[in-house]
């Protein structure tokens, strides 16, 4: 029986990063100061997100973070004045600033600074963030995990009201698609579909997002393959049909039969148990 391949791409994200904390943040060029931002990292370690009252949600993809380092006390009087107004004097800033360096390459870099409450918190967050970044295995996750990652991105990028703007969804699927088609797909799923509408965070579940992707970007190639194997007899595959497909179509015939044995009913049942989402079909082995 062929063996299952265990691909453990996920790094452990410390609980304090998932719970988050409130820090001030600033950028030097261009100057941006945002007080009392709630920073946190999602359970998969995909994004560092933050949001403050009256501001839109923002995020930084952890795969783009190059380094986490201690930040020096800023010399810009505008930054110092903003920090002073937030109750943080220049004399108390040493050891409390975290510098996050990020960018798609080694040339185009951006720097963001987080101002923590004390030096112990700064050290704790630097160590925690360093343990999450540089997860190169996460670049090779399966398509379903990629969809979940994109859904999480949309869920984090909320507007000032904490809701998901429809405009953000249309930008996501904008390549080669008219806005009317996207609005219609949202309407069919019972979601707000106006250009300036917004969706409740709780209503935009992953199942809804997945159904939306299937309406906008249907996988006709998979449907054709399914019909080729099963015809129009039913909307599921039996264990025997799946074994035949994996051995005759999916498997590379050049593989050594001893090192890479053929699939059998037992291995196919393991696949069904792991990936089939319908509980009734799972019990029937379909």
GROMACS .gro file of C-alpha atoms in nm:
model
  286
    1UNK     CA    1   0.000   0.000   0.000
    2UNK     CA    2   0.130   0.345  -0.088
    3UNK     CA    3   0.220   0.557   0.213
    4UNK     CA    4   0.072   0.896   0.292
    5UNK     CA    5   0.305   1.195   0.276
    6UNK     CA    6   0.307   1.414   0.583
    7UNK     CA    7   0.387   1.774   0.493
    8UNK     CA    8   0.418   1.971   0.816
    9UNK     CA    9   0.444   2.330   0.697
   10UNK     CA   10   0.286   2.504   0.995
   11UNK     CA   11   0.498   2.667   1.265
   12UNK     CA   12   0.379   2.702   1.622
   13UNK     CA   13   0.242   3.050   1.688
   14UNK     CA   14   0.276   3.147   2.057
   15UNK     CA   15  -0.053   3.212   2.236
   16UNK     CA   16   0.040   3.570   2.329
   17UNK     CA   17   0.085   3.654   1.959
   18UNK     CA   18  -0.258   3.511   1.875
   19UNK     CA   19  -0.422   3.700   2.162
   20UNK     CA   20  -0.243   4.019   2.062
   21UNK     CA   21  -0.152   4.339   2.245
   22UNK     CA   22  -0.200   4.714   2.205
   23UNK     CA   23   0.101   4.917   2.087
   24UNK     CA   24   0.162   5.249   1.915
   25UNK     CA   25   0.317   5.230   1.569
   26UNK     CA   26   0.489   5.471   1.332
   27UNK     CA   27   0.655   5.488   0.992
   28UNK     CA   28   0.935   5.733   0.923
   29UNK     CA   29   0.904   5.781   0.546
   30UNK     CA   30   0.634   5.885   0.483
   31UNK     CA   31   0.554   5.990   0.837
   32UNK     CA   32   0.264   5.795   0.986
   33UNK     CA   33   0.174   5.770   1.353
   34UNK     CA   34  -0.107   5.545   1.472
   35UNK     CA   35  -0.167   5.513   1.848
   36UNK     CA   36  -0.324   5.219   2.031
   37UNK     CA   37  -0.315   4.957   1.755
   38UNK     CA   38  -0.419   4.605   1.844
   39UNK     CA   39  -0.146   4.382   1.697
   40UNK     CA   40  -0.179   4.005   1.663
   41UNK     CA   41  -0.073   3.708   1.448
   42UNK     CA   42  -0.323   3.456   1.311
   43UNK     CA   43  -0.313   3.090   1.416
   44UNK     CA   44  -0.138   2.982   1.094
   45UNK     CA   45   0.132   3.249   1.110
   46UNK     CA   46   0.033   3.399   0.774
   47UNK     CA   47  -0.019   3.762   0.876
   48UNK     CA   48   0.076   4.022   1.134
   49UNK     CA   49  -0.241   4.232   1.160
   50UNK     CA   50  -0.329   4.553   1.339
   51UNK     CA   51  -0.626   4.786   1.378
   52UNK     CA   52  -0.701   5.095   1.582
   53UNK     CA   53  -1.028   5.273   1.656
   54UNK     CA   54  -1.157   5.469   1.359
   55UNK     CA   55  -0.903   5.317   1.119
   56UNK     CA   56  -0.915   5.042   0.859
   57UNK     CA   57  -0.763   4.703   0.937
   58UNK     CA   58  -0.411   4.652   0.804
   59UNK     CA   59  -0.177   4.358   0.773
   60UNK     CA   60   0.174   4.254   0.683
   61UNK     CA   61   0.238   3.912   0.534
   62UNK     CA   62   0.486   3.724   0.750
   63UNK     CA   63   0.654   3.570   0.444
   64UNK     CA   64   0.759   3.923   0.339
   65UNK     CA   65   0.922   4.007   0.674
   66UNK     CA   66   1.301   3.995   0.642
   67UNK     CA   67   1.404   4.072   0.998
   68UNK     CA   68   1.280   4.172   1.342
   69UNK     CA   69   1.528   4.395   1.524
   70UNK     CA   70   1.544   4.642   1.813
   71UNK     CA   71   1.459   4.993   1.699
   72UNK     CA   72   1.656   5.304   1.790
   73UNK     CA   73   1.497   5.610   1.947
   74UNK     CA   74   1.369   5.828   1.658
   75UNK     CA   75   1.522   6.170   1.600
   76UNK     CA   76   1.236   6.315   1.395
   77UNK     CA   77   1.070   6.583   1.613
   78UNK     CA   78   0.726   6.501   1.464
   79UNK     CA   79   0.752   6.138   1.576
   80UNK     CA   80   0.881   6.236   1.920
   81UNK     CA   81   0.602   6.489   1.961
   82UNK     CA   82   0.340   6.228   1.865
   83UNK     CA   83   0.485   5.977   2.110
   84UNK     CA   84   0.500   6.244   2.381
   85UNK     CA   85   0.130   6.318   2.322
   86UNK     CA   86   0.059   5.946   2.363
   87UNK     CA   87   0.231   5.947   2.702
   88UNK     CA   88   0.572   5.811   2.599
   89UNK     CA   89   0.866   6.038   2.669
   90UNK     CA   90   1.191   6.021   2.474
   91UNK     CA   91   1.388   5.914   2.783
   92UNK     CA   92   1.173   5.601   2.825
   93UNK     CA   93   1.185   5.474   2.464
   94UNK     CA   94   1.520   5.296   2.473
   95UNK     CA   95   1.469   4.919   2.437
   96UNK     CA   96   1.093   4.948   2.384
   97UNK     CA   97   1.085   4.991   2.005
   98UNK     CA   98   1.061   4.698   1.761
   99UNK     CA   99   1.168   4.755   1.400
  100UNK     CA  100   1.004   4.529   1.140
  101UNK     CA  101   1.188   4.521   0.808
  102UNK     CA  102   0.987   4.381   0.516
  103UNK     CA  103   0.983   4.373   0.138
  104UNK     CA  104   0.956   4.145  -0.167
  105UNK     CA  105   1.335   4.155  -0.221
  106UNK     CA  106   1.656   4.295  -0.070
  107UNK     CA  107   1.622   4.635  -0.241
  108UNK     CA  108   1.260   4.745  -0.196
  109UNK     CA  109   1.237   4.751   0.182
  110UNK     CA  110   0.990   4.906   0.424
  111UNK     CA  111   1.035   4.970   0.794
  112UNK     CA  112   0.759   4.978   1.053
  113UNK     CA  113   0.812   5.052   1.421
  114UNK     CA  114   0.609   4.920   1.714
  115UNK     CA  115   0.637   5.097   2.051
  116UNK     CA  116   0.575   4.855   2.337
  117UNK     CA  117   0.495   4.930   2.701
  118UNK     CA  118   0.826   4.803   2.842
  119UNK     CA  119   1.153   4.634   2.745
  120UNK     CA  120   1.037   4.287   2.858
  121UNK     CA  121   0.736   4.302   2.624
  122UNK     CA  122   0.959   4.419   2.339
  123UNK     CA  123   1.197   4.124   2.385
  124UNK     CA  124   0.907   3.879   2.415
  125UNK     CA  125   0.743   4.000   2.093
  126UNK     CA  126   1.070   4.008   1.901
  127UNK     CA  127   1.143   3.647   1.994
  128UNK     CA  128   0.786   3.543   1.915
  129UNK     CA  129   0.779   3.713   1.575
  130UNK     CA  130   1.120   3.574   1.483
  131UNK     CA  131   0.991   3.222   1.549
  132UNK     CA  132   0.707   3.274   1.299
  133UNK     CA  133   0.881   3.438   1.001
  134UNK     CA  134   1.104   3.265   0.744
  135UNK     CA  135   0.860   2.975   0.711
  136UNK     CA  136   0.958   2.873   0.358
  137UNK     CA  137   0.744   2.558   0.368
  138UNK     CA  138   0.434   2.778   0.378
  139UNK     CA  139   0.509   2.877   0.016
  140UNK     CA  140   0.415   2.523  -0.091
  141UNK     CA  141   0.080   2.471   0.079
  142UNK     CA  142  -0.213   2.309  -0.103
  143UNK     CA  143  -0.465   2.514  -0.310
  144UNK     CA  144  -0.734   2.490  -0.040
  145UNK     CA  145  -0.498   2.638   0.220
  146UNK     CA  146  -0.411   2.916  -0.028
  147UNK     CA  147  -0.782   2.994  -0.058
  148UNK     CA  148  -0.814   3.000   0.320
  149UNK     CA  149  -0.518   3.236   0.339
  150UNK     CA  150  -0.681   3.473   0.089
  151UNK     CA  151  -1.011   3.457   0.278
  152UNK     CA  152  -0.825   3.549   0.597
  153UNK     CA  153  -0.664   3.845   0.418
  154UNK     CA  154  -1.006   3.978   0.316
  155UNK     CA  155  -1.141   3.917   0.667
  156UNK     CA  156  -0.859   4.118   0.827
  157UNK     CA  157  -0.883   4.413   0.587
  158UNK     CA  158  -1.197   4.556   0.742
  159UNK     CA  159  -1.317   4.915   0.715
  160UNK     CA  160  -1.352   5.164   1.000
  161UNK     CA  161  -1.678   4.994   1.105
  162UNK     CA  162  -1.512   4.653   1.135
  163UNK     CA  163  -1.695   4.522   0.828
  164UNK     CA  164  -1.566   4.382   0.498
  165UNK     CA  165  -1.616   4.624   0.206
  166UNK     CA  166  -1.758   4.476  -0.114
  167UNK     CA  167  -1.512   4.691  -0.308
  168UNK     CA  168  -1.225   4.490  -0.157
  169UNK     CA  169  -1.379   4.165  -0.282
  170UNK     CA  170  -1.427   4.301  -0.634
  171UNK     CA  171  -1.061   4.406  -0.641
  172UNK     CA  172  -0.965   4.051  -0.543
  173UNK     CA  173  -1.147   3.892  -0.837
  174UNK     CA  174  -1.108   4.188  -1.073
  175UNK     CA  175  -0.862   4.026  -1.317
  176UNK     CA  176  -1.056   3.944  -1.633
  177UNK     CA  177  -1.393   3.964  -1.459
  178UNK     CA  178  -1.654   4.238  -1.477
  179UNK     CA  179  -1.781   4.384  -1.152
  180UNK     CA  180  -2.139   4.298  -1.247
  181UNK     CA  181  -2.059   3.927  -1.249
  182UNK     CA  182  -1.903   3.952  -0.902
  183UNK     CA  183  -2.198   4.153  -0.770
  184UNK     CA  184  -2.438   3.890  -0.908
  185UNK     CA  185  -2.242   3.607  -0.743
  186UNK     CA  186  -2.256   3.789  -0.408
  187UNK     CA  187  -2.630   3.844  -0.451
  188UNK     CA  188  -2.691   3.474  -0.524
  189UNK     CA  189  -2.513   3.388  -0.199
  190UNK     CA  190  -2.737   3.624  -0.003
  191UNK     CA  191  -2.465   3.882   0.065
  192UNK     CA  192  -2.473   4.261   0.014
  193UNK     CA  193  -2.385   4.320  -0.351
  194UNK     CA  194  -2.370   4.697  -0.398
  195UNK     CA  195  -2.043   4.864  -0.488
  196UNK     CA  196  -2.042   5.067  -0.167
  197UNK     CA  197  -2.197   4.798   0.053
  198UNK     CA  198  -2.022   4.623   0.339
  199UNK     CA  199  -2.049   4.268   0.472
  200UNK     CA  200  -2.072   4.166   0.835
  201UNK     CA  201  -1.755   3.992   0.947
  202UNK     CA  202  -1.950   3.696   1.091
  203UNK     CA  203  -2.143   3.645   0.765
  204UNK     CA  204  -1.833   3.612   0.548
  205UNK     CA  205  -1.735   3.256   0.644
  206UNK     CA  206  -1.483   3.044   0.457
  207UNK     CA  207  -1.763   2.827   0.316
  208UNK     CA  208  -1.924   3.140   0.170
  209UNK     CA  209  -1.591   3.256   0.027
  210UNK     CA  210  -1.526   2.912  -0.126
  211UNK     CA  211  -1.873   2.909  -0.284
  212UNK     CA  212  -1.800   3.257  -0.422
  213UNK     CA  213  -1.474   3.141  -0.581
  214UNK     CA  214  -1.657   2.850  -0.746
  215UNK     CA  215  -1.912   3.088  -0.897
  216UNK     CA  216  -1.655   3.337  -1.022
  217UNK     CA  217  -1.376   3.093  -1.114
  218UNK     CA  218  -1.547   2.756  -1.183
  219UNK     CA  219  -1.319   2.451  -1.221
  220UNK     CA  220  -1.473   2.307  -1.538
  221UNK     CA  221  -1.167   2.085  -1.589
  222UNK     CA  222  -1.243   1.897  -1.267
  223UNK     CA  223  -1.608   1.858  -1.368
  224UNK     CA  224  -1.505   1.714  -1.705
  225UNK     CA  225  -1.268   1.470  -1.537
  226UNK     CA  226  -1.539   1.363  -1.293
  227UNK     CA  227  -1.786   1.300  -1.576
  228UNK     CA  228  -1.522   1.104  -1.766
  229UNK     CA  229  -1.476   0.869  -1.470
  230UNK     CA  230  -1.835   0.846  -1.352
  231UNK     CA  231  -2.053   0.973  -1.635
  232UNK     CA  232  -2.383   1.117  -1.512
  233UNK     CA  233  -2.466   0.823  -1.285
  234UNK     CA  234  -2.412   0.998  -0.950
  235UNK     CA  235  -2.243   1.296  -0.787
  236UNK     CA  236  -1.979   1.091  -0.606
  237UNK     CA  237  -1.706   0.834  -0.677
  238UNK     CA  238  -1.693   0.488  -0.526
  239UNK     CA  239  -1.380   0.346  -0.364
  240UNK     CA  240  -1.321   0.122  -0.668
  241UNK     CA  241  -1.347   0.414  -0.910
  242UNK     CA  242  -1.107   0.623  -0.701
  243UNK     CA  243  -0.855   0.336  -0.680
  244UNK     CA  244  -0.872   0.294  -1.058
  245UNK     CA  245  -0.825   0.669  -1.116
  246UNK     CA  246  -0.527   0.699  -0.881
  247UNK     CA  247  -0.347   0.397  -1.027
  248UNK     CA  248  -0.427   0.438  -1.396
  249UNK     CA  249  -0.449   0.815  -1.444
  250UNK     CA  250  -0.288   0.995  -1.152
  251UNK     CA  251   0.011   0.770  -1.090
  252UNK     CA  252   0.329   0.808  -1.297
  253UNK     CA  253   0.379   0.467  -1.467
  254UNK     CA  254   0.758   0.509  -1.444
  255UNK     CA  255   0.753   0.479  -1.065
  256UNK     CA  256   0.905   0.169  -0.908
  257UNK     CA  257   0.626  -0.058  -0.781
  258UNK     CA  258   0.822  -0.161  -0.470
  259UNK     CA  259   0.928   0.189  -0.362
  260UNK     CA  260   0.597   0.343  -0.472
  261UNK     CA  261   0.331   0.070  -0.445
  262UNK     CA  262  -0.011   0.099  -0.605
  263UNK     CA  263  -0.308   0.246  -0.424
  264UNK     CA  264  -0.555   0.001  -0.274
  265UNK     CA  265  -0.896   0.028  -0.108
  266UNK     CA  266  -0.746   0.073   0.239
  267UNK     CA  267  -0.532   0.370   0.134
  268UNK     CA  268  -0.821   0.527  -0.058
  269UNK     CA  269  -1.042   0.499   0.251
  270UNK     CA  270  -0.775   0.689   0.446
  271UNK     CA  271  -0.785   0.965   0.183
  272UNK     CA  272  -1.166   0.979   0.203
  273UNK     CA  273  -1.155   0.994   0.583
  274UNK     CA  274  -0.911   1.285   0.568
  275UNK     CA  275  -1.056   1.499   0.289
  276UNK     CA  276  -1.426   1.417   0.238
  277UNK     CA  277  -1.636   1.690   0.401
  278UNK     CA  278  -1.974   1.514   0.375
  279UNK     CA  279  -2.017   1.295   0.685
  280UNK     CA  280  -2.272   1.063   0.518
  281UNK     CA  281  -2.051   0.997   0.216
  282UNK     CA  282  -1.754   0.945   0.446
  283UNK     CA  283  -1.941   0.671   0.635
  284UNK     CA  284  -2.035   0.500   0.309
  285UNK     CA  285  -1.679   0.521   0.176
  286UNK     CA  286  -1.766   0.749  -0.117
   0.00000   0.00000   0.00000
